[in-house]
CSV table of C-alpha atoms in Angstrom, one decimal:
chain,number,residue,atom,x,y,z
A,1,UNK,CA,-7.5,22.5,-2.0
A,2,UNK,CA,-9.4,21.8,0.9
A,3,UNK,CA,-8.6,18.1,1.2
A,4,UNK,CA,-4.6,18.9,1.6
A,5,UNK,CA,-4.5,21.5,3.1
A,6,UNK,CA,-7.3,21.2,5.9
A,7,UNK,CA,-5.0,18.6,7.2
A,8,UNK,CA,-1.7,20.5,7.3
A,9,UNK,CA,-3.0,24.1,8.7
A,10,UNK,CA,-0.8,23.5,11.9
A,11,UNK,CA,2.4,22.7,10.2
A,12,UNK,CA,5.5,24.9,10.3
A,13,UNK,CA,6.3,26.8,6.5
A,14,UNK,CA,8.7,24.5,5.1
A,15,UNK,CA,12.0,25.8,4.5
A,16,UNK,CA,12.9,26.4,0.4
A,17,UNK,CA,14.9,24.6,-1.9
A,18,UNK,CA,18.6,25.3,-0.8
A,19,UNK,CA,20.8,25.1,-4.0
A,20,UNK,CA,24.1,26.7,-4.5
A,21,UNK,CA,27.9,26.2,-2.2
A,22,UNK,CA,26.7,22.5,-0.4
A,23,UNK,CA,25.3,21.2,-3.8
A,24,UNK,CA,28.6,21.7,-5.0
A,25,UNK,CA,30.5,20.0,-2.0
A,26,UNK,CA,29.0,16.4,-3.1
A,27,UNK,CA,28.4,15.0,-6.3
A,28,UNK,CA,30.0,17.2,-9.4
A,29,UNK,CA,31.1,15.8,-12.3
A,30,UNK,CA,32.2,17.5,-15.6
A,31,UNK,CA,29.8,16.4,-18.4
A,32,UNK,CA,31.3,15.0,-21.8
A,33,UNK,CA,28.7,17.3,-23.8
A,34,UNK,CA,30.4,20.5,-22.3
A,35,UNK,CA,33.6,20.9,-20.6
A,36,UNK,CA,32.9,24.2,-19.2
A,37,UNK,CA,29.2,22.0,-17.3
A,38,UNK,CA,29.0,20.9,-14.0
A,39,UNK,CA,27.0,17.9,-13.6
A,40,UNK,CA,24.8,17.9,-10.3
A,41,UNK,CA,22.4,14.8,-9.5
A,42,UNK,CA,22.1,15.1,-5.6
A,43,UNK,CA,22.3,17.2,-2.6
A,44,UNK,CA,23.0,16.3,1.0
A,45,UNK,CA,19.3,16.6,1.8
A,46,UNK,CA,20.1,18.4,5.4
A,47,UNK,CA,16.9,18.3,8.3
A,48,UNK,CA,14.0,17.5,6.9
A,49,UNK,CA,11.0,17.9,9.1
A,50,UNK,CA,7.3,17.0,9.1
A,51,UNK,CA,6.4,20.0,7.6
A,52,UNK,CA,8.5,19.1,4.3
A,53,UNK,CA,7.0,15.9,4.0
A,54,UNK,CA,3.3,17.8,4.3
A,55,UNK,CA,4.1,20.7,1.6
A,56,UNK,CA,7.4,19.0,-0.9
A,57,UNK,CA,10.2,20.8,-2.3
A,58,UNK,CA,8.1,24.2,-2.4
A,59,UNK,CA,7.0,24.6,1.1
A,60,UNK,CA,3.4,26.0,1.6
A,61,UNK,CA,4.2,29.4,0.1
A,62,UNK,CA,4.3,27.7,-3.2
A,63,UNK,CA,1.5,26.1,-2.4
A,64,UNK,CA,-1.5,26.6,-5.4
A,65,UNK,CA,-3.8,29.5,-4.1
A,66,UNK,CA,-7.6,29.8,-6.1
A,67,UNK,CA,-8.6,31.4,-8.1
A,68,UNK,CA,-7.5,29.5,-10.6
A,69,UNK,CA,-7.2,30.8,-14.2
A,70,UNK,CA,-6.9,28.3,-17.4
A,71,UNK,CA,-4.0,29.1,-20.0
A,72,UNK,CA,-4.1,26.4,-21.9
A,73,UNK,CA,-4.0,22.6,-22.9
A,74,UNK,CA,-1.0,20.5,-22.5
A,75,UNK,CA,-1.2,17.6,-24.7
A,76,UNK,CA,2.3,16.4,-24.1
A,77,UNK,CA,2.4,13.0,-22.7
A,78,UNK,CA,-0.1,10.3,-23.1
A,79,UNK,CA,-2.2,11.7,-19.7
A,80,UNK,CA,-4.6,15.0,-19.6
A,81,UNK,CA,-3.1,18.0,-18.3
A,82,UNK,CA,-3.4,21.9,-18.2
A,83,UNK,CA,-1.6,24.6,-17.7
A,84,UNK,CA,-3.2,27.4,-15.1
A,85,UNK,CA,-2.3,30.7,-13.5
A,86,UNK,CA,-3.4,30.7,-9.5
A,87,UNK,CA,-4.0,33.8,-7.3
A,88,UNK,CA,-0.1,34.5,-6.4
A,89,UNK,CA,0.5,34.2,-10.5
A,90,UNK,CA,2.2,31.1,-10.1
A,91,UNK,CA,1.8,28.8,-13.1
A,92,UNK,CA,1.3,25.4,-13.0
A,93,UNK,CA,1.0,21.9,-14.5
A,94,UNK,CA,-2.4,20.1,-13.7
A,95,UNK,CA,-2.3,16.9,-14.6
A,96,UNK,CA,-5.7,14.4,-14.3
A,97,UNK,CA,-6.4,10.8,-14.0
A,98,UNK,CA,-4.4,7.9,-12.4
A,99,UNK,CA,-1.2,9.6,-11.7
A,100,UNK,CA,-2.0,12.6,-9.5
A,101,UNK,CA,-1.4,10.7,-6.2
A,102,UNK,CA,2.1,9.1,-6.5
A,103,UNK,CA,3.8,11.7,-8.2
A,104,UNK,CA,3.1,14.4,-5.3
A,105,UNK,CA,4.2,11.4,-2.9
A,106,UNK,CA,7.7,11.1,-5.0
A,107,UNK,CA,8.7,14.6,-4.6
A,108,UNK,CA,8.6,14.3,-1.3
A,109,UNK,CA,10.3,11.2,-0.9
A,110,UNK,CA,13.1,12.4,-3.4
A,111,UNK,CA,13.3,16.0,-2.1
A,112,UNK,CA,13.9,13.9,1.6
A,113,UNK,CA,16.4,12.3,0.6
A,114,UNK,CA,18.6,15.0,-1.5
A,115,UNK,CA,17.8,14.4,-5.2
A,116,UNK,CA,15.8,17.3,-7.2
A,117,UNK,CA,12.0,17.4,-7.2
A,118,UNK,CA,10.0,20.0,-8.5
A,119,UNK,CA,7.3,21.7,-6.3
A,120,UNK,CA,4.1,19.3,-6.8
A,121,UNK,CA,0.9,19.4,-4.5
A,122,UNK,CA,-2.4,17.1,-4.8
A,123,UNK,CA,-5.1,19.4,-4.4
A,124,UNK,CA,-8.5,18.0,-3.6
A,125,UNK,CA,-11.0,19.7,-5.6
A,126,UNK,CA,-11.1,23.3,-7.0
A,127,UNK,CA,-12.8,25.6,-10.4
A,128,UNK,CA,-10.5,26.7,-13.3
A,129,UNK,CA,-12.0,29.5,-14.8
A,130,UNK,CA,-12.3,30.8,-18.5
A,131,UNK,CA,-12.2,26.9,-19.5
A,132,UNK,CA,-12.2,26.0,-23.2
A,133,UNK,CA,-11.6,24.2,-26.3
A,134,UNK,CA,-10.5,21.0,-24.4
A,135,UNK,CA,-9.9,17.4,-26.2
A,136,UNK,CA,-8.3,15.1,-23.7
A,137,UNK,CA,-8.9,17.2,-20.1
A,138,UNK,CA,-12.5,18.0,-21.3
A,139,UNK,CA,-13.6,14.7,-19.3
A,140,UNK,CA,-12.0,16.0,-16.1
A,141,UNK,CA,-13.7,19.0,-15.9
A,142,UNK,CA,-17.2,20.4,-15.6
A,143,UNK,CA,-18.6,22.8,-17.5
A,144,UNK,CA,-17.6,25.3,-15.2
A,145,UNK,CA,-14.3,24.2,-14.7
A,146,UNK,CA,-15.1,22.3,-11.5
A,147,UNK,CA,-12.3,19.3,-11.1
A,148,UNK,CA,-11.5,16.7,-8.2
A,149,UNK,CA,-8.4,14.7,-7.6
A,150,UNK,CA,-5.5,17.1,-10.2
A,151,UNK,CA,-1.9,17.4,-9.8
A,152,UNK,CA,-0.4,20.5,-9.6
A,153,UNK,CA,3.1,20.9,-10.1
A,154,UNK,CA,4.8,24.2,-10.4
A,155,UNK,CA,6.4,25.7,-13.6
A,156,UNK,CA,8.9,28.4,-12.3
A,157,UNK,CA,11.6,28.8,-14.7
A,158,UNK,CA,13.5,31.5,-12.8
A,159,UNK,CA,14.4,29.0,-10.4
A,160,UNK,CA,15.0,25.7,-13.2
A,161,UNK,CA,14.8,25.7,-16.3
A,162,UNK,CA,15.3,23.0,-19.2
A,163,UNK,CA,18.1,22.9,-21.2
A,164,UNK,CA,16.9,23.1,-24.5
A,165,UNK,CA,15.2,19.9,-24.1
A,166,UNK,CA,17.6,17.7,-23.6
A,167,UNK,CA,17.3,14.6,-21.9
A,168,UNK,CA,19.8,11.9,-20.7
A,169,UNK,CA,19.5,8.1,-20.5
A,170,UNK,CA,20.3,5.4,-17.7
A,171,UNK,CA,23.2,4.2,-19.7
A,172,UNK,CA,24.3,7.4,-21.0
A,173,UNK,CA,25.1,9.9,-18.3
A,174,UNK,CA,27.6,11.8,-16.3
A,175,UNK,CA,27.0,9.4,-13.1
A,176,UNK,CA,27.3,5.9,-14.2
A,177,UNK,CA,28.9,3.9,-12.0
A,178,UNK,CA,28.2,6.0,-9.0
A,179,UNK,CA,26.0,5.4,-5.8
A,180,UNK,CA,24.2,8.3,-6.0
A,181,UNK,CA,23.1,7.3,-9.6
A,182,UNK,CA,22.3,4.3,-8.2
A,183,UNK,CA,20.3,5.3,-5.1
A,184,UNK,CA,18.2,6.9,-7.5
A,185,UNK,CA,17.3,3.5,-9.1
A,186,UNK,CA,16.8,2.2,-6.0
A,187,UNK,CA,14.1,4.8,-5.0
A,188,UNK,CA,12.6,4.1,-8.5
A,189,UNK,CA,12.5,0.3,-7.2
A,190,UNK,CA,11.7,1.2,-3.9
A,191,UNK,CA,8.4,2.6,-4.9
A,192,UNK,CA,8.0,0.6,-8.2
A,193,UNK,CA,7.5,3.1,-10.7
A,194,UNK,CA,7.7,1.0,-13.7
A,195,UNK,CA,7.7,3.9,-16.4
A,196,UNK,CA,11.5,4.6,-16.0
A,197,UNK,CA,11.6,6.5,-20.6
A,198,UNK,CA,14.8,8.0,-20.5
A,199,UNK,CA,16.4,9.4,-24.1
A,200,UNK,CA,16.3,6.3,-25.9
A,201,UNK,CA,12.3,7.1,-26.1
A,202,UNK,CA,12.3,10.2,-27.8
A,203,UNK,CA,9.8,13.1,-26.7
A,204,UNK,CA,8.2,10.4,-23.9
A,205,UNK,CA,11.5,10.6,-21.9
A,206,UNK,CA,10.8,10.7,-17.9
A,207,UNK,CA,14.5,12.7,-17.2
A,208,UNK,CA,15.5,15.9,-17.7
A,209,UNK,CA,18.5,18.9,-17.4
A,210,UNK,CA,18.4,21.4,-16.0
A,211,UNK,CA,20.1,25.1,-15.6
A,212,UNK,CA,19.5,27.6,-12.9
A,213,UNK,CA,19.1,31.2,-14.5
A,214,UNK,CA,21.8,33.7,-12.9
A,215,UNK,CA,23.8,31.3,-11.4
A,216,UNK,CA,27.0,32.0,-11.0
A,217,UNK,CA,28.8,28.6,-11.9
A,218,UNK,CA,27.5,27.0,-15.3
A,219,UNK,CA,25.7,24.0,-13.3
A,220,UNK,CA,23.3,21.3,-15.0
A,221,UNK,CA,21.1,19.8,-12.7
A,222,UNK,CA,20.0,15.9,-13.7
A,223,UNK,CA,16.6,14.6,-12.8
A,224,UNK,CA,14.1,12.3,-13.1
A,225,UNK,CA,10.6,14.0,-13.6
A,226,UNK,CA,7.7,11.6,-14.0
A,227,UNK,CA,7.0,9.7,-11.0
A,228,UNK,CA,3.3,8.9,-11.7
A,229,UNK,CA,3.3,5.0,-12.5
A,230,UNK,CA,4.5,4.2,-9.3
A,231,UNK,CA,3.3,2.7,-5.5
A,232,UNK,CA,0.9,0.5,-7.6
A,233,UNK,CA,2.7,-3.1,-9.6
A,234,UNK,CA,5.5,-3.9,-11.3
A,235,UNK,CA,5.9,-5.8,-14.6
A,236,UNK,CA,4.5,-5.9,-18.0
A,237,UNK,CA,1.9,-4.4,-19.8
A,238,UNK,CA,-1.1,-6.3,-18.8
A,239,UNK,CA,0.0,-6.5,-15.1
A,240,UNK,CA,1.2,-3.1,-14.0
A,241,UNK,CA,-0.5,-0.8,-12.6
A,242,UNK,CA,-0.5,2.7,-10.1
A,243,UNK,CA,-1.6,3.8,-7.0
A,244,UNK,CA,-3.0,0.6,-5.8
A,245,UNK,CA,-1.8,-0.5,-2.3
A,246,UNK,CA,-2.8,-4.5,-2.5
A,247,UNK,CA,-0.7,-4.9,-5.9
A,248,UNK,CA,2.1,-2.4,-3.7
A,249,UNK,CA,1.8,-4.8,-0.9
A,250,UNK,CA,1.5,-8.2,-2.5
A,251,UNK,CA,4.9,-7.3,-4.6
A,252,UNK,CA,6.8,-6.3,-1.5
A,253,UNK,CA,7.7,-9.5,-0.2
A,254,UNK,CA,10.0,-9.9,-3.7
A,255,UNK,CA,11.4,-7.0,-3.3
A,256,UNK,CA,15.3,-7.4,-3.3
A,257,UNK,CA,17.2,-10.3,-1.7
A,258,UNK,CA,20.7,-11.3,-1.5
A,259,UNK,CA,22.2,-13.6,-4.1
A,260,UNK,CA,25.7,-13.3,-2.4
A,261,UNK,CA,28.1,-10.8,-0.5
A,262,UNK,CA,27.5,-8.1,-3.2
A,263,UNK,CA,24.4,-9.1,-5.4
A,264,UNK,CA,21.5,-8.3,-4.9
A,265,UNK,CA,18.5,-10.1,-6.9
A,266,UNK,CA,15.5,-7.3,-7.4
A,267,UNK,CA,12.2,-8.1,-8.1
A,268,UNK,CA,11.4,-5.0,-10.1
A,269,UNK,CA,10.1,-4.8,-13.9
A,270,UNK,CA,9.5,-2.6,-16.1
A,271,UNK,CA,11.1,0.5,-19.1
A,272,UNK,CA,14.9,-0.5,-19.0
A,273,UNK,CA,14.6,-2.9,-16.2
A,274,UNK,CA,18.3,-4.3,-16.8
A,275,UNK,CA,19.5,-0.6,-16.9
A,276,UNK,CA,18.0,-0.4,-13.5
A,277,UNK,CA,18.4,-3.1,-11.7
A,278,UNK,CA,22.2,-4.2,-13.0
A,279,UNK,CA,25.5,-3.4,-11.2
A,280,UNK,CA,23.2,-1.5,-8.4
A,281,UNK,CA,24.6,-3.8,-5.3
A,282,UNK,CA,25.3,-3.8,-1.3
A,283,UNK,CA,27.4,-0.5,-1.5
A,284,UNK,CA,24.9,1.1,-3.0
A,285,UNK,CA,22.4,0.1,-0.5
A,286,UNK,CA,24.4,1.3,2.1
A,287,UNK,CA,25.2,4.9,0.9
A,288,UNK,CA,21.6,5.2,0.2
A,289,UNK,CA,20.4,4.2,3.7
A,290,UNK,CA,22.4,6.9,5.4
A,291,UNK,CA,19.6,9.3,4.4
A,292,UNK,CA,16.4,7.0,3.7
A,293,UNK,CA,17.2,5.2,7.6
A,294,UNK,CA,15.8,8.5,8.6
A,295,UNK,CA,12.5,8.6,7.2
A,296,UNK,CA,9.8,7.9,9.9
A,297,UNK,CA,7.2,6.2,9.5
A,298,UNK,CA,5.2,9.4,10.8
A,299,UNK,CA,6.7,11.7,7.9
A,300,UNK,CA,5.6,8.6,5.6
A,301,UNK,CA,1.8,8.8,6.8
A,302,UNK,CA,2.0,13.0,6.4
A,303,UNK,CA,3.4,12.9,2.8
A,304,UNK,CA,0.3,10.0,1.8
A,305,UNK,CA,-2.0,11.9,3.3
A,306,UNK,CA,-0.6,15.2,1.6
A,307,UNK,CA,-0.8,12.9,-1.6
A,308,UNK,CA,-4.5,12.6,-1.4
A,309,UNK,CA,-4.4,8.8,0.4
A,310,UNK,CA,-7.4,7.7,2.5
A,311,UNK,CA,-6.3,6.5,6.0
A,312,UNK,CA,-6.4,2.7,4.5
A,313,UNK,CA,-4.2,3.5,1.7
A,314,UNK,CA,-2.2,5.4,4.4
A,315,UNK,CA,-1.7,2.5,6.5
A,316,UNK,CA,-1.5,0.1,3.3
A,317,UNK,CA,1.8,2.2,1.7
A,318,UNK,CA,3.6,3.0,5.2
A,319,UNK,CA,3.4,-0.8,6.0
A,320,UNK,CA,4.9,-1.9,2.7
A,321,UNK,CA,7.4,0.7,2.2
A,322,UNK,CA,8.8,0.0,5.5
A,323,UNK,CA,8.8,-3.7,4.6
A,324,UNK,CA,11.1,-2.4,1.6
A,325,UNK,CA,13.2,-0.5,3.6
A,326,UNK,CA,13.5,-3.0,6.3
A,327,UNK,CA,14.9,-5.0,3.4
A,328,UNK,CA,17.2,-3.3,2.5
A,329,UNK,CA,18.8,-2.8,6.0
A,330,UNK,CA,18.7,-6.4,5.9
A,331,UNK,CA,21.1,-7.2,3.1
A,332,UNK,CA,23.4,-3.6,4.0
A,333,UNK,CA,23.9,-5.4,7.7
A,334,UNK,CA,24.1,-9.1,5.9
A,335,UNK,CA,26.7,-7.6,3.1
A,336,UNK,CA,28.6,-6.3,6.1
A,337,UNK,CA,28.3,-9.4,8.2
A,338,UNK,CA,30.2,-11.6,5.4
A,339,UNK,CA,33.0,-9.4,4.7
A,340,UNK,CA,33.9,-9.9,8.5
């Protein structure tokens, strides 16, 4: 993964995923599906330094290490994706194609910000041995393996693991009603990923639950997985797109804007755009700022650049998504500014 990880050689280890006693002290809620459940969707995010915008949620000791072993084809989903074994033993989900820059850029951002995101690095360029029998990966790799540009996100079900496949939907969950539910959309708007599948789409559903094995209190974690159609446009089918900093850019000026004290007008289309978009207003804003006001625009550049960005794209998404945020300081200050 020479492209990644050339560039973060100097950076502190990140610190791991703290779950347990301060996940509990925010947002809890006792699902309907099981009494004896507590619901968890975020986590007070606590410091979060350059280095965890470099590595993500697993820090560099989860990082992939080659060798790289194939296990075998993963033909869930509509995009190509593997299943490997690296040096450490580690397994993980490669996924090729469009996708494999703004997912690793999501987990960052979420992790940053104190909702759950699963260890996921870009990794430049490697060779998966004992490759074979592919159908929709085969064009991604070379005879011997060789591959460019893949995904790799970590599959470690000692530390979550999913609850016999169940799923949840934006308008039928523990949360509704609350910010942090709602900050959530607004990250999902934030960096237009348009592919918001939930339950209501069967086996193509984006969220998940999960449980922690050995924990001590029965605790389902909610999250969002798929974060791959996003930093590119918004809308419908023959319009969208991912990864593509001018369609980012030239959609960022109709972004959100105020309508009146409370409203806010968003710009964003696409899977259950009303479910996202509706009832999410100032106050929502507001309690999401307290942790996204923080992000620099320096951690920004390190987590593109971590994501596989060239310096232009770099420049292009840090721009933009401070234009975003920027907004919505705007109409937090403006919301507060009427009620005087």
């Amino acid at each position: 993964m020479a492209g990644t990880q050339g560039r973060a050689e100097a950076t502190l280890t990140m610190r791991p995923i703290l779950i347990g006693v301060a996940l509990l002290a925010t947002l809890t809620i006792r699902p309907s599906f099981g009494s004896d459940s507590i619901a968890v969707l975020w986590q007070p995010p606590g410091e979060i330094t350059l280095s965890d915008w470099v590595w993500g949620p697993g820090g560099q000791a989860r990082a992939p290490r080659p060798p790289f072993e194939f296990i075998e084809e993963d033909l869930k989903g509509t995009n190509a994706k593997i299943k490997v074994r690296d040096a450490k033993g580690d397994q993980y989900i490669v996924k090729f194609g469009g996708e494999n820059h703004s997912d690793v850029f999501a987990a960052r951002l979420l992790h940053a910000v104190g909702y759950l995101a699963q260890p996921t690095y870009f990794v430049a360029s490697g060779v998966i041995a004992g490759v074979h029998d592919l159908r929709r990966a085969k064009a991604f790799l070379g005879k011997n393996g060789a591959f460019t540009y893949a995904r790799f996100k970590l599959r470690d079900h000692k530390m979550f693991a999913h609850v016999d496949e169940q799923t949840w939907s934006w308008n039928n969950n523990p949360f509704l009603g609350t910010q942090e539910l709602n900050g959530l959309k607004i990250l999902l708007m934030l960096i237009s990923n348009w592919d918001a599948k939930d339950a209501r789409d069967g086996e193509g559903s984006n969220t998940s639950v999960y449980s922690r094995p050995g924990s001590a209190a029965n605790q389902l974690y909610y999250a969002f997985d798929d974060w791959g159609a996003s930093l590119g446009k918004w809308g419908g089918f023959f319009e969208r797109d991912k990864w593509n900093p001018a369609g980012y850019r030239e959609q960022t000026k109709h972004f959100a804007r105020s309508t009146s004290i409370e409203t806010i007008d968003w710009g964003y289309r696409g899977k259950h755009d009303h479910d996202i978009t509706s009832a999410v207003g100032v106050g929502d804003v507001r309690w999401l700022l307290t942790y996204l006001s923080l992000v620099t625009d320096e951690q920004l550049r390190a987590g593109l650049r971590a994501s596989g960005a060239t310096e232009r794209q770099t420049g292009i998404f840090t721009e933009s998504i401070r234009d975003r945020i920027e907004q919505l300081q705007r109409l937090a200050q403006s919301g507060t500014l009427s009620q005087r």
